[in-house]
Coordinates of C-alpha atoms in Angstrom, one line a residue:
Chain A
X1 CA -28.3 -10.3 4.6
X2 CA -29.0 -6.7 3.7
X3 CA -27.2 -5.7 6.9
X4 CA -24.1 -7.6 6.0
X5 CA -24.1 -6.1 2.5
X6 CA -24.4 -2.6 4.1
X7 CA -21.6 -3.3 6.5
X8 CA -19.1 -4.8 4.1
X9 CA -19.8 -2.2 1.4
X10 CA -19.5 0.8 3.8
X11 CA -16.3 -0.4 5.5
X12 CA -14.3 -1.7 2.5
X13 CA -15.9 -1.2 -0.9
X14 CA -17.2 2.3 -0.6
X15 CA -14.8 3.4 2.2
X16 CA -15.8 6.9 3.1
X17 CA -12.3 8.3 3.0
X18 CA -10.6 6.4 0.2
X19 CA -13.5 6.0 -2.2
X20 CA -16.0 8.7 -1.4
X21 CA -13.6 11.5 -0.4
X22 CA -15.6 12.7 2.7
X23 CA -13.8 14.0 5.8
X24 CA -10.4 14.4 4.1
X25 CA -9.5 17.6 6.0
X26 CA -9.4 16.1 9.5
X27 CA -8.0 12.9 8.0
X28 CA -4.9 14.8 6.8
X29 CA -4.9 17.2 9.7
X30 CA -4.9 14.8 12.7
X31 CA -3.3 11.7 11.3
X32 CA 0.2 12.7 12.4
X33 CA 0.0 10.6 15.6
X34 CA -1.7 7.3 16.2
X35 CA -3.3 8.4 19.5
X36 CA -4.9 11.6 18.1
X37 CA -6.1 9.6 15.1
X38 CA -7.8 7.1 17.4
X39 CA -9.5 9.9 19.4
X40 CA -10.7 11.6 16.3
X41 CA -12.1 8.3 14.9
X42 CA -14.0 7.7 18.2
X43 CA -15.5 11.2 18.2
X44 CA -16.5 11.0 14.5
X45 CA -18.1 7.6 15.0
X46 CA -20.2 8.9 17.9
X47 CA -21.3 12.1 16.1
X48 CA -22.0 10.4 12.7
X49 CA -24.3 7.8 14.3
X50 CA -26.2 10.3 16.5
X51 CA -26.5 12.9 13.7
X52 CA -27.8 10.3 11.2
X53 CA -30.5 9.2 13.6
X54 CA -31.6 12.7 14.4
X55 CA -31.5 14.0 10.8
X56 CA -33.3 10.8 9.5
X57 CA -36.2 11.3 11.9
X58 CA -36.3 15.1 11.2
X59 CA -36.4 14.4 7.5
X60 CA -39.1 11.7 7.7
X61 CA -41.4 13.3 10.2
X62 CA -40.9 17.0 9.6
X63 CA -39.4 17.9 6.3
X64 CA -41.1 15.4 4.0
X65 CA -44.7 15.7 5.4
X66 CA -44.6 19.5 5.1
X67 CA -42.9 19.4 1.7
X68 CA -39.9 21.3 3.0
X69 CA -37.2 19.1 1.5
X70 CA -35.5 22.2 0.0
X71 CA -34.5 23.2 3.5
X72 CA -32.6 19.9 4.0
X73 CA -29.1 21.5 3.8
X74 CA -29.8 24.3 6.2
X75 CA -31.8 22.1 8.6
X76 CA -29.2 19.3 8.7
X77 CA -26.2 21.5 9.2
X78 CA -27.9 23.4 12.1
X79 CA -29.0 20.1 13.7
X80 CA -25.4 18.8 13.4
X81 CA -23.9 22.0 14.9
X82 CA -26.4 22.0 17.7
X83 CA -25.8 18.3 18.3
X84 CA -22.1 18.7 18.5
X85 CA -22.5 21.5 21.1
X86 CA -24.9 19.4 23.1
X87 CA -22.7 16.3 23.0
X88 CA -19.8 18.5 24.3
X89 CA -21.9 19.9 27.2
X90 CA -23.3 16.5 28.2
X91 CA -20.0 14.7 28.0
X92 CA -18.4 17.4 30.1
X93 CA -20.9 16.7 32.9
X94 CA -21.3 12.9 32.7
X95 CA -17.9 11.7 31.7
X96 CA -15.1 14.1 32.1
X97 CA -12.5 11.5 31.2
X98 CA -14.1 10.8 27.8
X99 CA -14.5 14.6 27.3
X100 CA -10.8 15.0 28.0
X101 CA -10.1 12.4 25.3
X102 CA -12.5 13.7 22.7
X103 CA -12.6 17.3 23.8
X104 CA -10.5 19.0 21.2
X105 CA -11.9 17.1 18.3
X106 CA -15.6 17.8 18.9
X107 CA -15.8 21.4 17.7
X108 CA -13.9 20.4 14.6
X109 CA -16.5 17.8 13.7
X110 CA -19.2 20.3 12.8
X111 CA -17.3 21.2 9.6
X112 CA -16.4 17.6 8.9
X113 CA -18.2 16.9 5.7
X114 CA -18.4 13.2 6.5
X115 CA -21.1 13.9 9.0
X116 CA -23.3 16.0 6.7
X117 CA -22.4 13.7 3.8
X118 CA -23.6 10.6 5.6
X119 CA -26.8 12.3 6.8
X120 CA -27.6 13.5 3.2
X121 CA -26.7 10.1 1.6
X122 CA -28.9 8.2 4.0
X123 CA -32.0 10.2 3.1
X124 CA -31.4 10.7 -0.6
X125 CA -29.6 7.7 -2.1
X126 CA -31.2 4.4 -3.1
X127 CA -29.2 1.4 -2.0
X128 CA -29.1 -1.7 -4.2
X129 CA -29.5 -5.1 -2.7
X130 CA -29.2 -7.8 -5.3
X131 CA -32.1 -7.0 -7.7
X132 CA -34.1 -4.6 -5.5
X133 CA -33.1 -1.1 -4.6
X134 CA -34.8 1.0 -2.0
X135 CA -34.2 3.7 0.5
X136 CA -32.8 2.7 3.9
X137 CA -35.1 2.3 6.9
X138 CA -34.1 3.6 10.3
X139 CA -32.3 0.4 11.4
X140 CA -30.4 0.1 8.2
X141 CA -29.5 3.8 8.3
X142 CA -28.0 3.4 11.8
X143 CA -26.1 0.3 10.7
X144 CA -24.8 2.2 7.6
X145 CA -23.7 5.1 9.8
X146 CA -21.9 2.9 12.3
X147 CA -20.2 0.9 9.5
X148 CA -19.2 4.0 7.7
X149 CA -17.6 5.4 10.7
X150 CA -15.8 2.1 11.4
X151 CA -14.4 2.4 7.8
X152 CA -13.4 6.0 8.6
X153 CA -11.6 4.9 11.7
X154 CA -10.0 2.0 10.0
X155 CA -8.5 4.1 7.2
X156 CA -7.5 6.8 9.6
X157 CA -5.7 4.5 12.0
X158 CA -3.9 2.6 9.3
X159 CA -2.8 5.8 7.7
X160 CA -1.6 7.3 11.1
X161 CA 0.5 4.2 11.6
X162 CA 2.1 4.6 8.2
X163 CA 2.6 8.3 8.7
X164 CA 4.4 7.8 12.0
X165 CA 7.0 5.7 10.1
X166 CA 7.0 8.2 7.3
X167 CA 8.0 11.0 9.6
X168 CA 11.2 9.2 10.5
X169 CA 12.3 8.7 6.9
X170 CA 14.3 11.1 4.8
X171 CA 12.1 12.4 1.9
X172 CA 13.1 15.0 -0.7
X173 CA 12.3 18.6 0.4
X174 CA 9.5 19.3 -1.9
X175 CA 7.8 16.0 -1.0
X176 CA 7.9 16.7 2.8
X177 CA 4.6 16.9 4.7
X178 CA 1.4 16.7 2.7
X179 CA 2.6 15.6 -0.8
X180 CA 4.2 12.4 0.4
X181 CA 1.2 11.8 2.7
X182 CA -1.2 12.1 -0.3
X183 CA 0.9 9.8 -2.4
X184 CA 0.8 7.2 0.4
X185 CA -3.0 7.6 0.7
X186 CA -3.1 7.0 -3.1
X187 CA -1.4 3.6 -2.7
X188 CA -3.8 2.8 0.2
X189 CA -6.7 3.7 -2.0
X190 CA -5.4 1.4 -4.7
X191 CA -5.2 -1.5 -2.1
X192 CA -8.8 -0.7 -1.1
X193 CA -9.9 -0.8 -4.8
X194 CA -9.2 -4.6 -4.5
X195 CA -12.3 -4.9 -2.4
X196 CA -14.6 -3.6 -5.2
X197 CA -16.8 -6.3 -6.6
X198 CA -17.1 -8.2 -3.4
X199 CA -20.7 -7.1 -2.9
Chain B
X1 CA -2.9 48.0 -7.3
X2 CA -3.7 46.6 -3.9
X3 CA -7.3 46.0 -5.0
X4 CA -5.9 44.0 -7.9
X5 CA -3.7 42.0 -5.6
X6 CA -6.7 41.0 -3.6
X7 CA -7.8 39.0 -6.6
X8 CA -4.4 37.7 -7.8
X9 CA -3.3 36.6 -4.3
X10 CA -5.8 33.8 -4.5
X11 CA -4.0 32.3 -7.6
X12 CA -0.6 31.5 -6.1
X13 CA 0.2 33.2 -2.8
X14 CA -3.0 32.2 -1.1
X15 CA -4.0 29.4 -3.4
X16 CA -6.7 27.5 -1.5
X17 CA -5.7 24.1 -2.7
X18 CA -1.9 24.1 -2.8
X19 CA -1.0 26.6 -0.1
X20 CA -3.9 26.8 2.4
X21 CA -4.9 23.1 1.8
X22 CA -8.6 23.8 2.3
X23 CA -11.6 22.1 0.8
X24 CA -9.9 18.8 0.0
X25 CA -13.0 16.8 -0.3
X26 CA -14.5 18.4 -3.5
X27 CA -11.0 18.9 -4.8
X28 CA -10.4 15.1 -4.8
X29 CA -13.9 13.9 -5.6
X30 CA -15.1 16.1 -8.4
X31 CA -11.9 16.4 -10.5
X32 CA -12.5 13.3 -12.6
X33 CA -12.5 15.5 -15.7
X34 CA -11.5 19.1 -16.5
X35 CA -15.1 20.1 -17.0
X36 CA -16.2 18.7 -13.7
X37 CA -13.4 20.4 -11.9
X38 CA -14.3 23.7 -13.5
X39 CA -18.0 23.4 -12.7
X40 CA -17.3 22.6 -9.0
X41 CA -14.9 25.6 -8.8
X42 CA -17.5 27.9 -10.3
X43 CA -20.2 26.6 -7.9
X44 CA -17.9 27.3 -5.0
X45 CA -17.0 30.7 -6.4
X46 CA -20.7 31.6 -6.5
X47 CA -21.3 30.7 -2.8
X48 CA -18.0 32.3 -1.7
X49 CA -18.6 35.7 -3.3
X50 CA -22.2 36.0 -2.1
X51 CA -21.6 34.8 1.4
X52 CA -18.5 37.0 1.7
X53 CA -20.6 40.0 0.7
X54 CA -23.5 39.3 3.1
X55 CA -21.2 38.4 6.0
X56 CA -19.2 41.6 5.7
X57 CA -22.5 43.5 5.7
X58 CA -24.0 41.8 8.8
X59 CA -20.9 41.1 10.8
X60 CA -21.0 44.3 12.9
X61 CA -24.5 43.4 14.0
X62 CA -23.8 39.8 14.9
X63 CA -22.9 39.1 18.6
X64 CA -19.6 37.5 18.9
X65 CA -20.9 34.4 20.7
X66 CA -23.2 33.2 17.9
X67 CA -21.2 34.4 14.9
X68 CA -20.3 30.9 13.7
X69 CA -23.9 29.6 13.6
X70 CA -25.0 32.8 11.9
X71 CA -22.3 32.5 9.2
X72 CA -23.2 28.8 8.6
X73 CA -26.8 29.8 8.1
X74 CA -25.8 32.5 5.6
X75 CA -23.6 30.0 3.7
X76 CA -26.3 27.3 3.8
X77 CA -28.8 29.7 2.4
X78 CA -26.7 30.5 -0.6
X79 CA -25.9 26.8 -1.1
X80 CA -29.7 26.1 -1.2
X81 CA -30.1 29.0 -3.7
X82 CA -27.4 27.4 -5.8
X83 CA -29.0 23.9 -5.5
X84 CA -32.3 25.2 -6.7
X85 CA -30.8 27.2 -9.6
X86 CA -28.8 24.3 -10.8
X87 CA -31.7 21.9 -10.5
X88 CA -33.8 24.3 -12.6
X89 CA -31.3 25.4 -15.3
X90 CA -28.4 23.0 -15.3
X91 CA -29.8 19.6 -14.2
X92 CA -26.8 17.7 -15.8
X93 CA -24.3 19.6 -13.6
X94 CA -26.5 19.0 -10.6
X95 CA -26.4 15.3 -11.4
X96 CA -22.6 15.0 -11.9
X97 CA -21.6 17.1 -8.8
X98 CA -24.4 15.4 -6.7
X99 CA -23.6 15.3 -3.0
X100 CA -20.8 17.8 -3.3
X101 CA -23.2 20.7 -4.0
X102 CA -24.8 20.6 -0.5
X103 CA -21.4 19.9 0.9
X104 CA -20.2 23.3 -0.1
X105 CA -21.7 24.3 3.3
X106 CA -19.0 22.5 5.1
X107 CA -16.2 23.5 2.7
X108 CA -13.7 25.1 5.0
X109 CA -12.7 27.6 2.4
X110 CA -16.0 29.4 2.6
X111 CA -16.2 29.6 6.4
X112 CA -12.5 30.2 6.5
X113 CA -12.7 33.3 4.4
X114 CA -15.7 34.5 6.3
X115 CA -13.7 34.2 9.5
X116 CA -10.4 35.4 8.3
X117 CA -11.4 38.1 5.9
X118 CA -15.0 39.1 5.3
X119 CA -15.9 39.9 9.0
X120 CA -13.3 42.6 9.2
X121 CA -13.2 44.2 5.8
X122 CA -15.4 46.3 3.6
X123 CA -18.0 44.9 1.3
X124 CA -16.1 45.7 -1.8
X125 CA -12.8 44.1 -0.6
X126 CA -14.7 41.0 0.7
X127 CA -16.3 40.6 -2.7
X128 CA -12.9 40.9 -4.5
X129 CA -11.4 38.4 -2.0
X130 CA -14.2 36.0 -2.7
X131 CA -13.6 36.3 -6.4
X132 CA -9.8 35.9 -6.0
X133 CA -10.0 32.8 -3.7
X134 CA -12.9 31.4 -5.8
X135 CA -10.9 31.8 -9.0
X136 CA -7.8 30.3 -7.4
X137 CA -9.9 27.3 -6.3
X138 CA -11.4 27.0 -9.8
X139 CA -8.0 27.2 -11.4
X140 CA -6.5 24.4 -9.2
X141 CA -9.6 22.2 -9.6
X142 CA -9.4 22.6 -13.4
X143 CA -5.7 21.9 -13.5
X144 CA -6.1 18.7 -11.5
X145 CA -9.1 17.8 -13.7
X146 CA -7.1 18.3 -16.9
X147 CA -4.2 16.1 -15.6
X148 CA -6.6 13.4 -14.5
X149 CA -8.6 13.5 -17.7
X150 CA -5.5 13.3 -20.0
X151 CA -4.0 10.4 -18.0
X152 CA -7.3 8.7 -17.3
X153 CA -9.1 9.0 -20.6
X154 CA -6.8 10.6 -23.1
X155 CA -8.9 13.7 -23.6
X156 CA -9.1 17.3 -22.5
X157 CA -12.5 19.0 -21.9
X158 CA -14.0 16.0 -23.6
X159 CA -11.9 16.4 -26.8
X160 CA -10.1 13.1 -27.3
X161 CA -6.6 13.3 -28.7
X162 CA -4.9 10.2 -27.4
X163 CA -6.4 7.0 -28.9
X164 CA -7.1 4.1 -26.6
X165 CA -8.5 3.7 -23.1
X166 CA -6.2 5.6 -20.8
X167 CA -5.2 4.6 -17.3
X168 CA -8.4 4.0 -15.5
X169 CA -6.9 4.4 -12.1
X170 CA -6.5 8.1 -12.6
X171 CA -10.2 8.6 -13.0
X172 CA -10.8 6.5 -9.9
X173 CA -10.0 7.3 -6.3
X174 CA -6.2 6.5 -6.2
X175 CA -5.5 8.8 -9.1
X176 CA -7.1 11.8 -7.3
X177 CA -4.7 11.5 -4.3
X178 CA -1.7 10.8 -6.6
X179 CA -2.3 13.7 -9.0
X180 CA -2.9 16.1 -6.1
X181 CA 0.2 14.9 -4.3
X182 CA 2.5 15.3 -7.3
X183 CA 1.0 18.6 -8.3
X184 CA 1.7 19.8 -4.8
X185 CA 5.3 18.7 -5.1
X186 CA 5.7 20.7 -8.4
X187 CA 4.0 23.7 -6.7
X188 CA 6.4 23.5 -3.7
X189 CA 9.4 23.3 -6.0
X190 CA 8.6 26.1 -8.5
X191 CA 5.9 28.4 -7.2
X192 CA 6.7 28.8 -3.5
X193 CA 10.1 30.3 -4.1
X194 CA 8.8 33.6 -5.4

């Protein structure tokens, strides 16, 4: 049951883009075309899940036992940067086709605050399940990371679809580009508000 | 005069929010009220100025291949300093801004200025650039915060002057996108011409 609550709340209720405002820069940057939006969502999903597992273990077995929690920010961002580099190198060797598809997005992900945001949320925030609230265990953290990135992908792909249509319409000059995109996102966020209260 | 323009450029010409469109996450998330926006802006200003100074000092010594990781460590260090200072002296601010304090590390404004300005200019100029861009960011965040607070709760900096509840949506997520979108329209219409 806890897993279902985590999944529904991460995808719909607390959607990472539309309710938590994490990872907005790439969201606005690469959502011009449906194909690039899909590629970026895939890359983000992969890196968020991997980074969450690594930083969770790092925090639990290294930082907390040695009382080094104040190094969290520095340690996490370094781990994420190194991880992204490694994923890039490994993918290039094992699966050149996947590397081709994700390639250009990978370096951008280091500075995607969604990755660091999820990593920090998982180790600092208490989650409420019915009456009880507690920190996530590793399994729940992984599920949370995957569900969050599915939510990211969902919002991104929906928005890219809208934006492709938007590009063909005649909008006033000062609304062109980002302003009209932001107003569209606002309406999407309003629709997603409808999910609040489900869990 | 040129030193002065280093600071004032950040307000309109190089405004980080409306022109460069950088650092959108804190811009949208922390501007639920004018005060929150101001606090977030000042926190970013702090990190921006100090990291600009240090990066302009060390950049001649840093090998080109590893410069991004080095810059990130410098920025992360100042963010940690800020986190500890806020926890000790302004715990209420630390509570309201929450996750977005550590996330200053990945704010593209900070790394962006390090890359675009601080690593090829003198310490003094880099400090001024940090102040200018930081103030520009603070200004935009405060303006967005003011608009959202007036519409959302009928008050300004906590001083209530419109009776009633206000439009709740403007304090929540959709209002953030909408206010930023419309302010950007106004900015395009009036400020970009000069």
